[in-house]
Short mmCIF file of C-alpha atoms in Angstrom, two decimals:
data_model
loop_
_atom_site.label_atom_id
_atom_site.label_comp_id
_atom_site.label_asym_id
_atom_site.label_seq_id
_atom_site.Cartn_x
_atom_site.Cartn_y
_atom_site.Cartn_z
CA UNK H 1 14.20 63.01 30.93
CA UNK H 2 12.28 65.93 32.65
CA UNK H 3 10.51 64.81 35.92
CA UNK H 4 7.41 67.62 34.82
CA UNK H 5 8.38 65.92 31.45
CA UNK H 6 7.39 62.16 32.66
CA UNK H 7 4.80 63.28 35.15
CA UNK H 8 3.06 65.03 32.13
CA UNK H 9 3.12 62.10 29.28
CA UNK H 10 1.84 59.45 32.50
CA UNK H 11 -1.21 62.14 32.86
CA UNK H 12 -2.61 61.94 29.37
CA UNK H 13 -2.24 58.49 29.36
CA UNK H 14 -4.10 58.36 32.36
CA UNK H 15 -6.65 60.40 30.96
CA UNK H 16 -6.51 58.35 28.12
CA UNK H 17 -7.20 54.92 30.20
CA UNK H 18 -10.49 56.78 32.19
CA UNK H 19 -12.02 57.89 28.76
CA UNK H 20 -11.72 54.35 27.44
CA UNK H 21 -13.24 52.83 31.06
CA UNK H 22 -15.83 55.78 30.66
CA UNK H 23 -16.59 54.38 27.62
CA UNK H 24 -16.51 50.51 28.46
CA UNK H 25 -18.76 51.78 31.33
CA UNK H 26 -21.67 53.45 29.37
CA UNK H 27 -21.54 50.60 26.66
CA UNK H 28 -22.08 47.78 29.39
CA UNK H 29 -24.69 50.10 31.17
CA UNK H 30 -26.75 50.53 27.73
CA UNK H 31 -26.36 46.90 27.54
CA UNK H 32 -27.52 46.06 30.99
CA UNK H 33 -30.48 48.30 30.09
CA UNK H 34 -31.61 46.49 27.18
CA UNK H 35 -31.40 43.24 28.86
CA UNK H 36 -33.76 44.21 31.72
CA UNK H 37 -35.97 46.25 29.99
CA UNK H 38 -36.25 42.62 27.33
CA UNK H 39 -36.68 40.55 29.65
CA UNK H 40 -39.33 42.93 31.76
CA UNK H 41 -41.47 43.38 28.74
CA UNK H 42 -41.45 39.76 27.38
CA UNK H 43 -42.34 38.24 30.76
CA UNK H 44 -45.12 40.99 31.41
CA UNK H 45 -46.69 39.98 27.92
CA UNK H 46 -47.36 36.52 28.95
CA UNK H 47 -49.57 37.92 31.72
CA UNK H 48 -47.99 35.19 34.28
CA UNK H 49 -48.81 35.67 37.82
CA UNK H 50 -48.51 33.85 40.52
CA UNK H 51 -50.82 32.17 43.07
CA UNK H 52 -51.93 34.02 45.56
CA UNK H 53 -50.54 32.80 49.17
CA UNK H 54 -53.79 31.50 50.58
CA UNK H 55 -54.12 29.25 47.11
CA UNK H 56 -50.19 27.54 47.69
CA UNK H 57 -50.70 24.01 48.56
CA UNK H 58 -48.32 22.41 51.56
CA UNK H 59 -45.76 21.65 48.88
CA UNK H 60 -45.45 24.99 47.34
CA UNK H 61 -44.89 26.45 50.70
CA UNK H 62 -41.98 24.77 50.89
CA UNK H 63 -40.45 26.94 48.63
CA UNK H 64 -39.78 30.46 49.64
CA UNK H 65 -39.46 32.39 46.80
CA UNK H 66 -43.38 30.81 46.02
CA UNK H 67 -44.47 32.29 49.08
CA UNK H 68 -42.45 35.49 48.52
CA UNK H 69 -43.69 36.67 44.81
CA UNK H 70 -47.40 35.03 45.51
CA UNK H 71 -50.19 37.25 43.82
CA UNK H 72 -47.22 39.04 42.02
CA UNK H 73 -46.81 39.20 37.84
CA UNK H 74 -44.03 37.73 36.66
CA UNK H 75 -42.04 40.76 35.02
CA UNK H 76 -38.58 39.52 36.35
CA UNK H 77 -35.73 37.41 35.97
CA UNK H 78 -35.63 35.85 39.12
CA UNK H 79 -39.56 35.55 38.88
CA UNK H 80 -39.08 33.62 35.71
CA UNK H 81 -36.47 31.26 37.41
CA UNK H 82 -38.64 30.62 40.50
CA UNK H 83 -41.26 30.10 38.96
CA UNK H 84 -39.42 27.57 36.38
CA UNK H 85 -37.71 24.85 39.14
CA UNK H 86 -39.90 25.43 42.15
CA UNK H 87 -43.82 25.79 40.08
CA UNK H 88 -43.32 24.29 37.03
CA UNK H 89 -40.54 21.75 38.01
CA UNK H 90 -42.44 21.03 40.79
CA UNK H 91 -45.95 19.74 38.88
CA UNK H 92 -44.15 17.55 36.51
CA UNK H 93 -42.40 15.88 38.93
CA UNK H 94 -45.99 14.46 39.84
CA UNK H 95 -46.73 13.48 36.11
CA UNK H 96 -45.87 10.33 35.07
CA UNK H 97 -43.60 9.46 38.09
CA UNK H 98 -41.77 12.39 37.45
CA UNK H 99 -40.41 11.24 33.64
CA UNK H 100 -39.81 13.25 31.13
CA UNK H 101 -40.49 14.00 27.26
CA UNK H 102 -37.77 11.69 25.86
CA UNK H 103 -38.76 8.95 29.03
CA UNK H 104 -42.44 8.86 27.99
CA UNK H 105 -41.78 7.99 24.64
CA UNK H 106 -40.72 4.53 24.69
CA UNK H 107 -43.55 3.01 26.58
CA UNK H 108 -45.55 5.32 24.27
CA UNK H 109 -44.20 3.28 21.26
CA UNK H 110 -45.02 0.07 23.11
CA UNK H 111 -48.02 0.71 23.49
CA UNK H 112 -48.70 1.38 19.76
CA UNK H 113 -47.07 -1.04 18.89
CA UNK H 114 -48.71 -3.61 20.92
CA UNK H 115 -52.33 -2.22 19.78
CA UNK H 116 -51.14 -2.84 16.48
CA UNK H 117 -50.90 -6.32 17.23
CA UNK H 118 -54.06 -6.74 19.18
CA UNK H 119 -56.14 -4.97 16.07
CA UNK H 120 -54.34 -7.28 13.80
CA UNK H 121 -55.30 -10.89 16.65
CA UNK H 122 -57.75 -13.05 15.60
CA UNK H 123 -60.14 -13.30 16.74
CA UNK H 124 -59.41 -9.47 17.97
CA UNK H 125 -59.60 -9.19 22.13
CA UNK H 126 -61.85 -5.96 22.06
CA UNK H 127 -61.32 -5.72 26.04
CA UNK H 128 -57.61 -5.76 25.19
CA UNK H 129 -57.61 -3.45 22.31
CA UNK H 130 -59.66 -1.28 24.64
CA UNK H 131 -57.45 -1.38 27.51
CA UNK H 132 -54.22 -0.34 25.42
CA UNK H 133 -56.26 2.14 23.67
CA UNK H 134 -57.01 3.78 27.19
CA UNK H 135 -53.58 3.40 28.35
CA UNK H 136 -51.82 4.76 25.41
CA UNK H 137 -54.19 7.75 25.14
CA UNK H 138 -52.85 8.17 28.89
CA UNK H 139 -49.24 7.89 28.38
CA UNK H 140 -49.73 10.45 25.14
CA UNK H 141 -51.71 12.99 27.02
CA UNK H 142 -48.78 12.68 29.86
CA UNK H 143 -46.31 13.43 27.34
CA UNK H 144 -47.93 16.13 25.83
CA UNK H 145 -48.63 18.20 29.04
CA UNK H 146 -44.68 17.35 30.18
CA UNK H 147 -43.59 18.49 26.33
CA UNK H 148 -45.73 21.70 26.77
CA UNK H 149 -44.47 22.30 31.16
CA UNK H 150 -40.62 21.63 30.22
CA UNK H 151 -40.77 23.75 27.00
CA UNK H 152 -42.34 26.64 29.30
CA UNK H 153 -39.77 25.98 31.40
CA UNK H 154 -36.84 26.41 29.51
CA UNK H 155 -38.81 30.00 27.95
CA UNK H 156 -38.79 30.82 31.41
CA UNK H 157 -34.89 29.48 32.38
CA UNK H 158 -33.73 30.95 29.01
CA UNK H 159 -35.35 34.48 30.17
CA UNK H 160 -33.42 34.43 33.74
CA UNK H 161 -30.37 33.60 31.94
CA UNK H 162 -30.55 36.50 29.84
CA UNK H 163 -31.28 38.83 32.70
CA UNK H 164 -28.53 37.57 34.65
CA UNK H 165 -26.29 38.40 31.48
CA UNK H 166 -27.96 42.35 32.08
CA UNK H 167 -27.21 42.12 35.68
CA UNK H 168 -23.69 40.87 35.13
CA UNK H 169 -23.16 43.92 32.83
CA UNK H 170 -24.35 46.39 35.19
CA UNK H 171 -21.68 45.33 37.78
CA UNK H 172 -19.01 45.68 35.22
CA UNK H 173 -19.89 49.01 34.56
CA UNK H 174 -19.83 50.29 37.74
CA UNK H 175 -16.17 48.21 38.18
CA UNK H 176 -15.58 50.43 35.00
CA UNK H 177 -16.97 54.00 36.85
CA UNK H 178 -14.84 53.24 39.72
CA UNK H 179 -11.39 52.37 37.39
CA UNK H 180 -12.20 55.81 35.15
CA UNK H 181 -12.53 57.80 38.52
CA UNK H 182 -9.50 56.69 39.72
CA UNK H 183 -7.45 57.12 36.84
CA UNK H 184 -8.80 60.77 36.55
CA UNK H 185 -7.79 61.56 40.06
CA UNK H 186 -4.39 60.20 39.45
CA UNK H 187 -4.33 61.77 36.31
CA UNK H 188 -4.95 64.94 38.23
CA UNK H 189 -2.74 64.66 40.74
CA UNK H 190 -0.40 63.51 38.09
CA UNK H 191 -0.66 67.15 36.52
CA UNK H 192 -0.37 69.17 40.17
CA UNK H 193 2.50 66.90 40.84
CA UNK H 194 4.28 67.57 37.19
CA UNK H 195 3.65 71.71 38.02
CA UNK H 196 4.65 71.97 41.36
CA UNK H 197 7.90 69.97 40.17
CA UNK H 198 11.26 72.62 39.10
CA UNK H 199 11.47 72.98 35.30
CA UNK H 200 14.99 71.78 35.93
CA UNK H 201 14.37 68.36 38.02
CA UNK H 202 15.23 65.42 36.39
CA UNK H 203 14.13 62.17 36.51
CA UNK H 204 16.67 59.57 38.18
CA UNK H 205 19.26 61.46 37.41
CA UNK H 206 22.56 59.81 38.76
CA UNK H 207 25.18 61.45 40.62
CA UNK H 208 28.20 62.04 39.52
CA UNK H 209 30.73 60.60 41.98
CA UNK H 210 33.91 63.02 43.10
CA UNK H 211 37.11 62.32 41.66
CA UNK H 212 39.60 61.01 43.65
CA UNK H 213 42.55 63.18 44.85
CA UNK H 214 45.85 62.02 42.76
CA UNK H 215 48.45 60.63 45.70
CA UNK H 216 51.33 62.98 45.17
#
């Protein structure tokens, strides 16, 4: 085969191989896009912002990210995260000993079910009834505020994973920028390199070797 020949066909494939990374590029760019723009617009309409830096309590200072979007609104990704483990994670922690939904609800079912059997005593203990009337409104009320926090929560954790999906996408495409730009300037080079070559050069073309002189 032709060296121009080779050179030539190795071009247009290169060509070939930027279009497609041209391609892959502007598809994970649009996608990257969307992402942000989602999660920007959904966190804005929730009109979450955060306390202002004179308002952070000792704890809250602890974490930096706190101190470093205070008085912002929440319109980001990384917003949403902070303000998922270090605000919100932070507060229930302090409710209920730190337990959660699923934890609160099996001294919540005691407790029912040991008014139950104090309403059903006789002679009924009203002090008693009272007392696990109090304590079972306090247990519910703890597991409705820790439902309501950890469901915010994972809103908020479900948002930063989505933008990190965007951001993830817009470092592909510029991986996929680079790879089409280099494939076009080999492609080009390619081409110089195939007309610059003789018509008449061949590609690993193999010598023939002399013939021997016959011994007379």
């Amino acid at each position: 085969m032709k060296r121009r020949t080779l050179d030539i066909l190795f071009s247009i494939g290169g060509l070939a191989i930027a279009a497609l990374l041209l391609v892959a590029g502007i598809v994970l760019s649009a996608n990257a896009s969307f992402a942000n723009n989602y999660v920007h617009d959904q966190l804005a309409a929730q009109h979450i912002t955060f306390k202002t830096a004179d308002t952070l309590t000792d704890e809250e200072k602890k974490a930096a990210c706190l101190v470093e979007y205070a008085g912002q609104p929440m319109t980001t990704g990384k917003q949403a995260e902070c303000y998922a483990n270090e605000f919100i994670g932070l507060h229930l922690k302090s409710i209920a000993g730190g337990q959660t939904y699923a934890d609160l609800g099996t001294p919540q079912t005691q407790l029912k079910n040991q008014l139950t059997e104090a309403q059903k005593a006789t002679p009924v203990d009203q002090a008693k009834v009272d007392d696990l009337t109090k304590q079972l409104a306090d247990v519910t009320a703890q597991r409705e505020t820790v439902f309501k926090g950890e469901t915010l929560r994972g809103l908020l954790l479900t948002s930063y994973g989505f933008s990190e999906f965007g951001t993830k996408a817009g470092q592909a495409a510029l991986v996929a920028y680079g790879a089409a730009a280099l494939m076009f300037l080999l492609a080009l080079a390619g081409f110089a390199h195939a007309f610059t070559t003789p018509k008449t050069a061949g590609f690993a073309v193999v010598e023939a070797k002399p013939e021997k002189e016959s011994v007379k």
